[in-house]
Short mmCIF file of C-alpha atoms in Angstrom, two decimals:
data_model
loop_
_atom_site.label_atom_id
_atom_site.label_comp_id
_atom_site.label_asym_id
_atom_site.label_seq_id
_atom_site.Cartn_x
_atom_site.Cartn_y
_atom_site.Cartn_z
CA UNK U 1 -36.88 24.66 0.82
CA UNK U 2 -40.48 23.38 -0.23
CA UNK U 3 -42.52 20.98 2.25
CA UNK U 4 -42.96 18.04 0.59
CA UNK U 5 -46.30 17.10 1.53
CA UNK U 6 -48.18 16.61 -1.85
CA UNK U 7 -44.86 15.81 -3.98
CA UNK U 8 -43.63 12.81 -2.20
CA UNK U 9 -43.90 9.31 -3.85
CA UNK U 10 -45.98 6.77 -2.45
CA UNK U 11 -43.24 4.72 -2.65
CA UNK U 12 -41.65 6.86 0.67
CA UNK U 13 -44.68 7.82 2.04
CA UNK U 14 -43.71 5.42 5.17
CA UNK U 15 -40.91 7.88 5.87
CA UNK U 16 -41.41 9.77 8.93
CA UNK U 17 -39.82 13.05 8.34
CA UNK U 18 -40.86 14.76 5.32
CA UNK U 19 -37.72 14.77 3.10
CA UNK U 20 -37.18 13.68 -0.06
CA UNK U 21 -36.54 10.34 -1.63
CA UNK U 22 -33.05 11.81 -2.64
CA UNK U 23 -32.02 12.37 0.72
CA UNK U 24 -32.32 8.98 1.41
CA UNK U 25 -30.16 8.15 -1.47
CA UNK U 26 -27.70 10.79 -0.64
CA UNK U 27 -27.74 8.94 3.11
CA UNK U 28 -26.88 5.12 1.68
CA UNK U 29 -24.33 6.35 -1.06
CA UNK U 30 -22.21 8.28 1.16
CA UNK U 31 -22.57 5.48 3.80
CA UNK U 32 -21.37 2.85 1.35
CA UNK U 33 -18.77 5.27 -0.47
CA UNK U 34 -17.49 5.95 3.10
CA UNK U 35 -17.61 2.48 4.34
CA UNK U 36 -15.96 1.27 1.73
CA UNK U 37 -12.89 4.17 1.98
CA UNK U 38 -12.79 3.59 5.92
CA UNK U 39 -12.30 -0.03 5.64
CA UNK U 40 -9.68 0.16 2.89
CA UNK U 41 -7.80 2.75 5.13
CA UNK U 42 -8.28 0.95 8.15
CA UNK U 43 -7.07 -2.75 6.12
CA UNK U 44 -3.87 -0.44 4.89
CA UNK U 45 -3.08 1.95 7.97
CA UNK U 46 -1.48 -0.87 9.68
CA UNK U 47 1.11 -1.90 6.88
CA UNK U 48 2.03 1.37 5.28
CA UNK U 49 5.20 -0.35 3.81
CA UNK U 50 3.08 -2.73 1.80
CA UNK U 51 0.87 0.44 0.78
CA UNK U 52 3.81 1.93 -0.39
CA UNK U 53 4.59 -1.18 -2.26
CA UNK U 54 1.47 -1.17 -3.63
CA UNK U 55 1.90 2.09 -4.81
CA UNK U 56 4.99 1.60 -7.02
CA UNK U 57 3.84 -1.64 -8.66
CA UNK U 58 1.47 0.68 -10.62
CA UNK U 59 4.65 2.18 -11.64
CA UNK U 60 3.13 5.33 -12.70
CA UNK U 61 4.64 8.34 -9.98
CA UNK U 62 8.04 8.87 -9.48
CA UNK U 63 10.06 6.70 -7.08
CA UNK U 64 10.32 9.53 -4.34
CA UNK U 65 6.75 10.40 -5.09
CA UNK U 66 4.98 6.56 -4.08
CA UNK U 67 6.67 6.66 -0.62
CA UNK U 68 4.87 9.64 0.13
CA UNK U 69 1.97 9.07 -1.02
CA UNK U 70 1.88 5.33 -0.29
CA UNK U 71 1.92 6.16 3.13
CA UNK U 72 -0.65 9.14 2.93
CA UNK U 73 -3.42 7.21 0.98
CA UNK U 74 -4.77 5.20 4.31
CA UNK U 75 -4.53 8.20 6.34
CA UNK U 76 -6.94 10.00 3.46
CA UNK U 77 -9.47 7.33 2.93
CA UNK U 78 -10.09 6.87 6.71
CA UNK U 79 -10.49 10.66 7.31
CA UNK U 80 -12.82 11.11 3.66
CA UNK U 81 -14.55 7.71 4.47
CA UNK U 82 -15.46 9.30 8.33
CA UNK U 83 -16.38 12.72 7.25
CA UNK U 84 -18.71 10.83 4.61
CA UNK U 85 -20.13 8.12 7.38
CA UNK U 86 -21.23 11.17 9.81
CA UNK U 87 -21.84 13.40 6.89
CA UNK U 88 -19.76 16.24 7.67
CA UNK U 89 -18.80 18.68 4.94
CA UNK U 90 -20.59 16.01 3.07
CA UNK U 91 -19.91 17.67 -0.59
CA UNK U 92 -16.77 18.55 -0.27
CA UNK U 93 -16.06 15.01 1.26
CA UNK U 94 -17.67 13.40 -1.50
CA UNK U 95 -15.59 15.55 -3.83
CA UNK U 96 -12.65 14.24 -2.41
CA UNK U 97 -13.89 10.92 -2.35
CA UNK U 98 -15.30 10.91 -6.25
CA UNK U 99 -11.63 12.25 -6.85
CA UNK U 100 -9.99 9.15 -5.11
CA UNK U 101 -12.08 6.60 -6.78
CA UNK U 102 -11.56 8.29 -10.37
CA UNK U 103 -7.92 8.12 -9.42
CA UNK U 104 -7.90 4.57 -8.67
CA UNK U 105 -10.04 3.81 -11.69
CA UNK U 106 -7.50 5.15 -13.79
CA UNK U 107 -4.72 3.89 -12.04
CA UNK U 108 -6.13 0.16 -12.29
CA UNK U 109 -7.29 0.80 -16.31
CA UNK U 110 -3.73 1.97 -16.82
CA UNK U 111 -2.10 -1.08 -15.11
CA UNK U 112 -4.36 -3.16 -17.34
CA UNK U 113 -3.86 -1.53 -20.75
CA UNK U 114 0.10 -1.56 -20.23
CA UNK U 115 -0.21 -5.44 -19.25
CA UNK U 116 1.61 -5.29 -15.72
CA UNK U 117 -0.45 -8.20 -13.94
CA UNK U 118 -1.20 -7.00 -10.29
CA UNK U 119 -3.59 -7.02 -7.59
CA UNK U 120 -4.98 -3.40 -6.73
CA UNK U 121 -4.18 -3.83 -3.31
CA UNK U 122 -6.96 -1.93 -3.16
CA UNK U 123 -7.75 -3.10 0.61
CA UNK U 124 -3.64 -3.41 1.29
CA UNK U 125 -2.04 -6.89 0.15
CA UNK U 126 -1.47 -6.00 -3.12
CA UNK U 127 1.42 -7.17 -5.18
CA UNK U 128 2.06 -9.31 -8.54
CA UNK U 129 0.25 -11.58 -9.72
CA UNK U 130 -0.50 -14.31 -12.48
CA UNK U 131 -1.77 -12.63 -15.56
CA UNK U 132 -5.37 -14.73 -15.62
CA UNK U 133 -5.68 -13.70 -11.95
CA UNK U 134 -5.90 -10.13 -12.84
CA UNK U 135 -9.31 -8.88 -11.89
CA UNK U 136 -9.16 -5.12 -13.62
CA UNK U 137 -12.79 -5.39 -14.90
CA UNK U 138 -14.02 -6.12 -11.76
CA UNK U 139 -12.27 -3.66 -9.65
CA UNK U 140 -13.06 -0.84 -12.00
CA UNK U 141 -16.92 -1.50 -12.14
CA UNK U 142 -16.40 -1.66 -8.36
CA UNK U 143 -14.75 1.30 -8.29
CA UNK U 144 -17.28 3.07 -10.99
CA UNK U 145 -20.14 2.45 -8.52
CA UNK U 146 -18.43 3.80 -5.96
CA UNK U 147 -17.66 7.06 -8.42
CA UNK U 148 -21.64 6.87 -8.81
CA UNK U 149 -22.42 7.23 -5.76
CA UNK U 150 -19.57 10.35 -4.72
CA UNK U 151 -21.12 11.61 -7.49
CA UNK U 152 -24.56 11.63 -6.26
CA UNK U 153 -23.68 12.68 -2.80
CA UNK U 154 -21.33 15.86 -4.65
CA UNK U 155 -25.05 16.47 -6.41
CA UNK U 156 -27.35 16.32 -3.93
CA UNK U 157 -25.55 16.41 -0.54
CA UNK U 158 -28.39 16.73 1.58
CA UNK U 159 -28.96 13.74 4.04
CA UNK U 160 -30.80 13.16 6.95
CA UNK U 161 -28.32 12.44 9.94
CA UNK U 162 -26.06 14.14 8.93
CA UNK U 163 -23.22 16.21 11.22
CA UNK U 164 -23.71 19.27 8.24
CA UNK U 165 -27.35 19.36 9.95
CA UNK U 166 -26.15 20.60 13.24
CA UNK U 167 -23.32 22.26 11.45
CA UNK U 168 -25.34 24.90 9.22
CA UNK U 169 -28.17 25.12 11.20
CA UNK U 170 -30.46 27.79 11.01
CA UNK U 171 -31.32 29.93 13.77
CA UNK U 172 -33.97 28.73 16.41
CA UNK U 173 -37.90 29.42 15.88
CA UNK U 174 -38.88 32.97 16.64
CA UNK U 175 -41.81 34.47 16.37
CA UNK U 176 -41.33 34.66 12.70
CA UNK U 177 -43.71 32.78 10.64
CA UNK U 178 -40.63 31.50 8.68
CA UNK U 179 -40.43 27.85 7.90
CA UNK U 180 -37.90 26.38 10.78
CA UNK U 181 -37.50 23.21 9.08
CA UNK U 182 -34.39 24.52 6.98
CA UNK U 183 -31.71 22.32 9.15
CA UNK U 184 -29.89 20.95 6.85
CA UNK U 185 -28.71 23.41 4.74
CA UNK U 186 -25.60 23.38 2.55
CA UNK U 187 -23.45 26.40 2.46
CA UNK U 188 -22.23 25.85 -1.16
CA UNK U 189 -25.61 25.78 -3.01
CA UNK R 1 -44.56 44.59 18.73
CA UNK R 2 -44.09 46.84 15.73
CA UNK R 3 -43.11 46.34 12.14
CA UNK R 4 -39.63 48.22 12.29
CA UNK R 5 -38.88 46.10 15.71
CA UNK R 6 -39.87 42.60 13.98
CA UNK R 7 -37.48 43.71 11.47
CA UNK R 8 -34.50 44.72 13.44
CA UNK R 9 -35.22 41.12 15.54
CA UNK R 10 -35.19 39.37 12.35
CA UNK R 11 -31.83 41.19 11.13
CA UNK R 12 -30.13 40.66 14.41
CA UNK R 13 -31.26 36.40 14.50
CA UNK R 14 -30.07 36.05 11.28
CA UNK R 15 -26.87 38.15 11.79
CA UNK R 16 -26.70 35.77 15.14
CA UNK R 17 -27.10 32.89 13.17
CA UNK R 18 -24.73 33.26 10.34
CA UNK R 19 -22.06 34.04 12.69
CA UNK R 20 -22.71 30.62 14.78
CA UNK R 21 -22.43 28.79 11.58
CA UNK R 22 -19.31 30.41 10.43
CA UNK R 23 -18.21 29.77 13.78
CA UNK R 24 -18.93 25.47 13.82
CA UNK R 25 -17.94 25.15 10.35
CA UNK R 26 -14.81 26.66 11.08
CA UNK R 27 -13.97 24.92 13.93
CA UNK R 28 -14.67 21.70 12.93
CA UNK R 29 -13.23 22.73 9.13
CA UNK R 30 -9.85 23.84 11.04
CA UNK R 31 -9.84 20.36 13.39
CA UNK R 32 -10.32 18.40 10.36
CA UNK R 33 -7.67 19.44 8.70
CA UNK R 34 -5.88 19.79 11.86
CA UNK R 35 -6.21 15.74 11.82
CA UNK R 36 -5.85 14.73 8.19
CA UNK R 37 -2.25 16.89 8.21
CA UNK R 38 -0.94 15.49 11.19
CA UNK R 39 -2.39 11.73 10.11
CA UNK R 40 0.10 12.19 7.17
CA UNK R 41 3.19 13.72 8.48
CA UNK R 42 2.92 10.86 10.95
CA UNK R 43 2.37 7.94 8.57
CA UNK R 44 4.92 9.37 6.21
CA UNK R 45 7.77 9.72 9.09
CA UNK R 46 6.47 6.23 10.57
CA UNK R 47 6.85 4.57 7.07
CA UNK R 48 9.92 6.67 6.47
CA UNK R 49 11.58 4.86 9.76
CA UNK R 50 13.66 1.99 9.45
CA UNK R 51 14.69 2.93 5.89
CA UNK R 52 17.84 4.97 7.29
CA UNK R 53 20.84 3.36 9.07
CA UNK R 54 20.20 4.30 12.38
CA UNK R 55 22.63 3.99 16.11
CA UNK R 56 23.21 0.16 16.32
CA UNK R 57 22.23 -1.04 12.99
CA UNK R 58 24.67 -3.18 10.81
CA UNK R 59 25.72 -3.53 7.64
CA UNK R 60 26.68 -7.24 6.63
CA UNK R 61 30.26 -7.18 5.55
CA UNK R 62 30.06 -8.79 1.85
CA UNK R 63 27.40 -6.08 1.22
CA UNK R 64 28.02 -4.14 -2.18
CA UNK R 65 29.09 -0.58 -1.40
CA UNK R 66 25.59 0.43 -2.95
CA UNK R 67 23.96 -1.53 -0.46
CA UNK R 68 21.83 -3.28 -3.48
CA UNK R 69 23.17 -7.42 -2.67
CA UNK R 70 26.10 -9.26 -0.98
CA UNK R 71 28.95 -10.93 -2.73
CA UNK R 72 28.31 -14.77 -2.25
CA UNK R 73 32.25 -15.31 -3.04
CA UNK R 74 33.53 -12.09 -2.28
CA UNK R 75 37.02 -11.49 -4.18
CA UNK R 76 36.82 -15.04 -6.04
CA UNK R 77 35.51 -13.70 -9.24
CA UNK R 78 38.17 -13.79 -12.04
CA UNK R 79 38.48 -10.44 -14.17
CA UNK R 80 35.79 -9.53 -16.40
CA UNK R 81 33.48 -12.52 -14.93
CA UNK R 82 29.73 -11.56 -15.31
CA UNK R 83 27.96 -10.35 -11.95
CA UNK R 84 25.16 -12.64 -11.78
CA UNK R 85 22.47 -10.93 -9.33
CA UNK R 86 19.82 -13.35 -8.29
CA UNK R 87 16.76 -11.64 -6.88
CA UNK R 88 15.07 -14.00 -4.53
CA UNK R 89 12.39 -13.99 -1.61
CA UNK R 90 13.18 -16.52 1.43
CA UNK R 91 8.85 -17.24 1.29
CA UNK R 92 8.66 -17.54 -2.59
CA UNK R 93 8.79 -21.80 -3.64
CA UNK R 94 9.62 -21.18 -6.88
CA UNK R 95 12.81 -19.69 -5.67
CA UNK R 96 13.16 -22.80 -3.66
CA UNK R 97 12.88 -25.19 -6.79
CA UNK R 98 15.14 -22.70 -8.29
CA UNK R 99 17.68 -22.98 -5.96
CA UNK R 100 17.13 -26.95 -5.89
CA UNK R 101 17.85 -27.09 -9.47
CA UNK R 102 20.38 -24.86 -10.29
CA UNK R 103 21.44 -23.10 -6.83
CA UNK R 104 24.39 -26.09 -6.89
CA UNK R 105 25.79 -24.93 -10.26
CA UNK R 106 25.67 -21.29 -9.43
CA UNK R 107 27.33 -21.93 -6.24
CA UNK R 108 29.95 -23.63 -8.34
CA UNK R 109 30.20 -20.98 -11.10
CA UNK R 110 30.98 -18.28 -8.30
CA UNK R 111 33.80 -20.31 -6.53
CA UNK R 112 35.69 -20.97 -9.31
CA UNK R 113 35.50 -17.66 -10.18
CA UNK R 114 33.77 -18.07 -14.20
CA UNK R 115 30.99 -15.36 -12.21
CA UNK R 116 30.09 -12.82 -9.40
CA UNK R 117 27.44 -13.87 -7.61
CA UNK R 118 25.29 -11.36 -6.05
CA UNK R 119 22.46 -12.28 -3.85
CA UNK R 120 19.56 -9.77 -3.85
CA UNK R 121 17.26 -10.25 -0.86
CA UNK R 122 13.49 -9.17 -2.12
CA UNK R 123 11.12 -9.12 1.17
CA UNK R 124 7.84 -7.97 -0.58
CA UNK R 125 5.95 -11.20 -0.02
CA UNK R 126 5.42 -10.48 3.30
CA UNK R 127 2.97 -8.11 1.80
CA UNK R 128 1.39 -10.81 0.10
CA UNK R 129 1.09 -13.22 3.23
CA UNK R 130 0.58 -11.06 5.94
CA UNK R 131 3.67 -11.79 7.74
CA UNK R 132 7.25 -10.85 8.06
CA UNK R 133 9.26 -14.23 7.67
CA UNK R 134 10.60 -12.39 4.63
CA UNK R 135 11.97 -9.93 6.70
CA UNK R 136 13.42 -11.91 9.68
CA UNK R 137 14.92 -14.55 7.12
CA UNK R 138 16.56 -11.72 5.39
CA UNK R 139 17.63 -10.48 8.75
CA UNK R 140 18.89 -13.66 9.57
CA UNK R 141 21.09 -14.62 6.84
CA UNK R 142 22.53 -11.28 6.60
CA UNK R 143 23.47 -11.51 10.59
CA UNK R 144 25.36 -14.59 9.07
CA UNK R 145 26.89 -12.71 6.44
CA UNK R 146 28.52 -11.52 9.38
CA UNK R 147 29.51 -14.47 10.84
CA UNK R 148 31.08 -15.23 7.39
CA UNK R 149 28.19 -18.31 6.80
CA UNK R 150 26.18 -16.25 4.57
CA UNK R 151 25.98 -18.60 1.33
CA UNK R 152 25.27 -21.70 3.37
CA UNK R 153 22.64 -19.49 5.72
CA UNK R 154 21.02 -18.67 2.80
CA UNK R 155 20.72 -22.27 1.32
CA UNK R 156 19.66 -23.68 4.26
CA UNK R 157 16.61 -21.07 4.74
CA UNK R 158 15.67 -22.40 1.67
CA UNK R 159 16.01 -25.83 2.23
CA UNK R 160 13.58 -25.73 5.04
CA UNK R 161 11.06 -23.43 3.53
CA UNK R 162 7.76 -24.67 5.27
CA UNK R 163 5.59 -27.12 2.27
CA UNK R 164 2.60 -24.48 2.57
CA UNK R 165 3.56 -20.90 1.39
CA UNK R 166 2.94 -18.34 3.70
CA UNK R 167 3.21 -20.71 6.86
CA UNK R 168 6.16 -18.46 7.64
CA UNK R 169 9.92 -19.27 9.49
CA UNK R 170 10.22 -19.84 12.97
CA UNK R 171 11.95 -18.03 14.96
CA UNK R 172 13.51 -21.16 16.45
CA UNK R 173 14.32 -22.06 13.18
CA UNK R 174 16.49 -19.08 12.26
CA UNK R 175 17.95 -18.06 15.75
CA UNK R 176 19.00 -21.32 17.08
CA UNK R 177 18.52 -24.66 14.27
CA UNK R 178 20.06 -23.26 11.21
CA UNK R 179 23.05 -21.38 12.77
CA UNK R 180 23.52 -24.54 14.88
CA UNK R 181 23.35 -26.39 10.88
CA UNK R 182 25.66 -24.07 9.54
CA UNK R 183 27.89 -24.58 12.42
CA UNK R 184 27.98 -20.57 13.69
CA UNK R 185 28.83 -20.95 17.75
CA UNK R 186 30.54 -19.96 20.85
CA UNK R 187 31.11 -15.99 20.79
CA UNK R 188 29.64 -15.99 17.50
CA UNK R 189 26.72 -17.37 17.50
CA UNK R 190 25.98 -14.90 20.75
CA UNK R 191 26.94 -12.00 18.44
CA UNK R 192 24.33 -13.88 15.42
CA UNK R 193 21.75 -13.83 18.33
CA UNK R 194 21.96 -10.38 19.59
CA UNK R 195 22.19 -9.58 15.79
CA UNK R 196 18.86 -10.74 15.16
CA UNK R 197 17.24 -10.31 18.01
CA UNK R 198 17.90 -6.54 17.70
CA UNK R 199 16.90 -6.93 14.21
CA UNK R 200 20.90 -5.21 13.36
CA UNK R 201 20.81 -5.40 9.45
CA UNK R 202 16.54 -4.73 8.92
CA UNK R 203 17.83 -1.61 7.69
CA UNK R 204 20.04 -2.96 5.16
CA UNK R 205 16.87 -5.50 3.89
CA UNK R 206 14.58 -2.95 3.83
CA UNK R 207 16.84 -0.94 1.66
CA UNK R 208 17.76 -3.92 -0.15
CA UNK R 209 13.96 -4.63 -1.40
CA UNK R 210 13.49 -1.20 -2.00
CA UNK R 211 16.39 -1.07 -4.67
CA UNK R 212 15.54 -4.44 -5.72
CA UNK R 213 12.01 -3.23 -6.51
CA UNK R 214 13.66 -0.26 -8.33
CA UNK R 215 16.23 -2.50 -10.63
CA UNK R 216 13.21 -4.59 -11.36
CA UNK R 217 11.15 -2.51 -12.36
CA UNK R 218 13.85 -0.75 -14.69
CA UNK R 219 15.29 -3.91 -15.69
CA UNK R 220 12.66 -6.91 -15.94
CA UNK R 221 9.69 -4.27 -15.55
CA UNK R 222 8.01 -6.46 -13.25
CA UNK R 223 8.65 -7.46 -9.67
CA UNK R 224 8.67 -11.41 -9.11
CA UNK R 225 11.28 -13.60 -8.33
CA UNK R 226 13.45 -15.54 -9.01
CA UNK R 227 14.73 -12.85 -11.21
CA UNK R 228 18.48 -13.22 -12.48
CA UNK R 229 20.55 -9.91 -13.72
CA UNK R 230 24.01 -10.46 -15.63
CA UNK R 231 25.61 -6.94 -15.83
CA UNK R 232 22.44 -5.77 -15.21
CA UNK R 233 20.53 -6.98 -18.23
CA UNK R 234 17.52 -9.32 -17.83
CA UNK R 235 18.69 -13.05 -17.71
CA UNK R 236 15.96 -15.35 -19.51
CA UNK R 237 14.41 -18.43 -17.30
CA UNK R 238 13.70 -20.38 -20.64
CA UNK R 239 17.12 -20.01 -21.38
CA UNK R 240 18.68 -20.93 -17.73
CA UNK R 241 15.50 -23.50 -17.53
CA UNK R 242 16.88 -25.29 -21.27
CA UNK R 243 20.12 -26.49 -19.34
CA UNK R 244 19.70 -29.46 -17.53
CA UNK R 245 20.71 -29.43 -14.21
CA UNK R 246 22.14 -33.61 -14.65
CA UNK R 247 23.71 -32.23 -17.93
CA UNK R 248 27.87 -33.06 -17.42
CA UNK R 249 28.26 -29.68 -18.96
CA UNK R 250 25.81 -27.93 -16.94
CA UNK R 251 27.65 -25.26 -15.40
CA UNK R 252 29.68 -24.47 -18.85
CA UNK R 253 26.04 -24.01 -20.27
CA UNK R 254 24.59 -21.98 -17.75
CA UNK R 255 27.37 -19.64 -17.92
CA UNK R 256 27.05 -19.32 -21.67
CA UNK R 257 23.71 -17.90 -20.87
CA UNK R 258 25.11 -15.78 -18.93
CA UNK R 259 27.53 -14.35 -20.57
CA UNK R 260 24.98 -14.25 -23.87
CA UNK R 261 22.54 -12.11 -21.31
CA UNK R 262 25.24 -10.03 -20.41
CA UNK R 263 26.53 -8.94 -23.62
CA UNK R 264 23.21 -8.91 -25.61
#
């Protein structure tokens, strides 16, 4: 990894560890894709019945199938949105988290295009609704930004404060005149 | 130090290191998966419960052998009568005006026999609300059921369905003012009590909305109510909504739509 000392923008330069800008993207997207997957687990944890529910009015698994995973889904999103939030495994968490959010996109754009008129019970409630109370466009550019930024994070996964720091460290200084400030490598690059 | 030591230092750090970080990121690789797998047997066996007929639960009596609604005249209907299944939720006010409107003629339909009225207890507004007076109401009329006041239980949960939705039932309301209405007492109204206070038939209403959500679906494909099946074909509201209720030939009409529904 390069020191950036000549590269960064002057629009970080106020940034007191030399990373770069990315990293501090990489820290607010996962925070918000995270955020956003812990609260909608946490909202849905506590009434896994109307999850379930929730589940089936998209009528698109099989009736044994939404039970299961109707129940599941909170218990994902709280465990993808926490491993995203402390930045643990942070690509493959933000692979799993890009995967949930394209799932849900499609999900909500087939509900639309077959004219069922729901909520997404996205953050639990859920359930039918009038047809002009739909709010599909909405939800899915919600749910695109939040695609956007798993995306990102999948790209560039390196954050500051981030669990994967401590967990792929790299060995302590010796009397090597290696560059020590590799802390934050990712195993999969 | 020499050139061959620095070397062997070098190989033996980074050997050192590797090994630590293949240790962390398996440990904390193994826990999290550890947690995710146990988080969803749990949630799935936790959702799961409740859905089973368990030690103690009850089944009202009038039930349908399927377990999908309860015979509101149970052995009045004549031979080859359609079986009207109205699909209702205690907290939904349409279902209220419903029932205000043409609850009377249906109740008349089904004890003379011309149909076989099924109620079909839907509970998935509570998801909508945030509450469970869906549930409890559910609970309590089918406790009734057992008590033999079932029909009457049911209109009277209706008839005092609280002006704002999602203000819920009472408890009071369904454990001691409406049985008390209905005129369920002595030994049992005890037995209603312990029925719902045990929450007896929650089994039978869970499984009730979950088939009801099923037959929807595969029927009306949507879930709302009021939803009315004959023979299990989707019953049009236009059509039940062009009698009117003051009509003298009301209930003659309604059944015609009925019957049309049923053997369209």
């Amino acid at each position: 990894m390069p020191r950036y000392t000549d590269a960064v923008p002057a629009s970080v330069t106020a940034v007191p560890a030399r990373r770069p800008w990315q990293e501090w993207v990489t820290l607010a997207a996962r925070l918000v894709l995270g955020g956003v997957l812990l609260v909608a687990g946490l909202l849905k944890v506590t009434q896994l019945d109307a999850s379930v529910q929730s589940v089936r009015l998209y009528q698109l698994l099989p009736w044994e199938v939404t039970a299961a995973v109707g129940a599941a889904l909170p218990i994902v999103e709280i465990i993808v949105g926490l491993l995203l939030i402390t930045g643990t495994f942070t690509r493959l968490s933000a692979v799993a988290g890009s995967l949930l959010m394209l799932a849900f996109i499609i999900g909500i754009a087939s509900v639309w295009a077959r004219g069922i008129s729901i909520d997404c019970g996205c953050f639990g409630g859920g359930g039918e609704v009038e047809a002009s109370q739909t709010q599909y466009p909405a939800e899915i550019a919600r749910d695109l930004g939040l695609l956007l930024a798993g995306a990102w994070t999948v790209w560039r996964p390196r954050s500051p404060f981030a669990v994967d720091g401590w967990l792929f460290a790299a060995p302590a200084p010796s009397d090597d005149p290696v560059p020590t400030n590799e802390d934050d490598k990712e195993p999969t690059r | 130090m020499t050139q061959n030591n620095r070397e062997r230092l070098r190989q033996a750090q980074a050997a050192a290191a590797k090994q630590q970080r293949l240790t962390r990121a398996v440990g904390v690789g193994a826990a999290v998966l550890a947690v995710l797998i146990i988080g969803v047997v749990i949630a799935v066996l936790f959702q799961n419960q409740g859905k089973s007929a368990t030690a103690g639960s009850v089944t009202p009596p009038h039930a349908t052998s399927d377990g999908r609604a309860i015979e509101v005249y149970p052995g009045k209907a004549k031979a080859g009568a359609p079986v009207v299944e109205l699909f209702f939720d205690y907290q939904c006010p349409v279902c209220k005006q419903f029932e205000g409107l043409y609850g009377g003629l249906m109740n008349t339909l089904a004890s003379s026999g011309e149909i076989d009225l099924r109620y079909r207890t839907m509970t998935f507004l509570d998801q909508n609300l945030s509450n469970d007076a869906s549930v409890r109401a559910g609970i309590a009329a089918t406790c009734a059921d057992v008590a033999g006041s079932y029909g009457a239980f049911h209109n009277e949960i209706f008839a005092n369905q609280p002006a704002q939705e999602g203000a819920g039932y009472e408890d009071t309301l369904l454990r001691d003012t409406i049985p008390a209405t209905v005129g369920i007492s002595g030994d049992a109204l005890t037995s209603f009590q312990a029925c719902y206070d045990k929450q007896s038939t929650k089994a039978f209403v869970n499984t009730s909305n979950e088939l009801g959500t099923q037959d929807l679906l595969a029927i009306s494909k949507s879930v709302g109510t009021p939803t009315i099946h004959a023979n299990g074909k989707a019953v049009s509201l236009s059509d039940v909504g062009a009698v009117q209720p003051t009509d003298p030939d009301a209930a003659a009409k309604l059944l015609q739509v009925f019957q049309k529904a049923a053997g369209a």
